C-alpha positions as a Markdown table, in Angstrom:
| # | Residue | x | y | z |
|---|---|---|---|---|
| 1 | Met | 2.9 | -2.3 | -15.6 |
| 2 | Lys | 4.3 | -5.5 | -13.1 |
| 3 | Leu | 4.1 | -3.8 | -9.5 |
| 4 | Lys | 0.0 | -2.8 | -11.1 |
| 5 | Lys | -0.3 | -6.6 | -12.0 |
| 6 | Thr | 1.2 | -7.9 | -8.5 |
| 7 | Gly | -1.3 | -5.6 | -6.9 |
| 8 | Lys | -4.7 | -7.1 | -8.9 |
| 9 | Ile | -3.4 | -10.7 | -7.9 |
| 10 | Ile | -2.5 | -9.6 | -3.8 |
| 11 | Ala | -6.2 | -8.0 | -4.2 |
| 12 | Leu | -7.3 | -11.1 | -5.8 |
| 13 | Leu | -6.0 | -13.7 | -3.5 |
| 14 | Ala | -6.8 | -11.6 | -0.1 |
| 15 | Ala | -10.9 | -11.5 | -1.0 |
| 16 | Thr | -10.1 | -15.0 | -2.3 |
| 17 | Thr | -8.9 | -15.8 | 1.0 |
| 18 | Ala | -11.2 | -13.8 | 3.1 |
| 19 | Leu | -13.8 | -15.4 | 1.3 |
| 20 | Val | -13.0 | -18.7 | 2.2 |
| 21 | Ala | -12.4 | -17.7 | 5.9 |
| 22 | Ser | -15.6 | -16.6 | 6.4 |
| 23 | Leu | -17.4 | -19.9 | 4.4 |
| 24 | Val | -15.0 | -21.9 | 7.2 |
| 25 | Asn | -16.2 | -19.9 | 9.9 |
| 26 | Asp | -20.1 | -20.3 | 8.6 |
| 27 | Lys | -19.5 | -23.9 | 8.3 |
| 28 | Lys | -17.9 | -23.8 | 12.0 |
| 29 | Asn | -20.7 | -22.4 | 13.7 |
| 30 | Asn | -23.4 | -24.6 | 11.8 |
| 31 | Asp | -21.5 | -27.1 | 13.4 |
| 32 | Gly | -21.0 | -25.6 | 16.9 |
| 33 | Lys | -25.3 | -25.4 | 16.8 |
| 34 | Asn | -26.4 | -28.7 | 15.6 |
């Protein structure tokens, strides 16, 4: 049960990290164009 919960947290954390990384990359790309 605990392992399942940890897996969900890790998946959520990974998804959040990926989202933040893509937002940062978009911002960098936009800054570079301007």
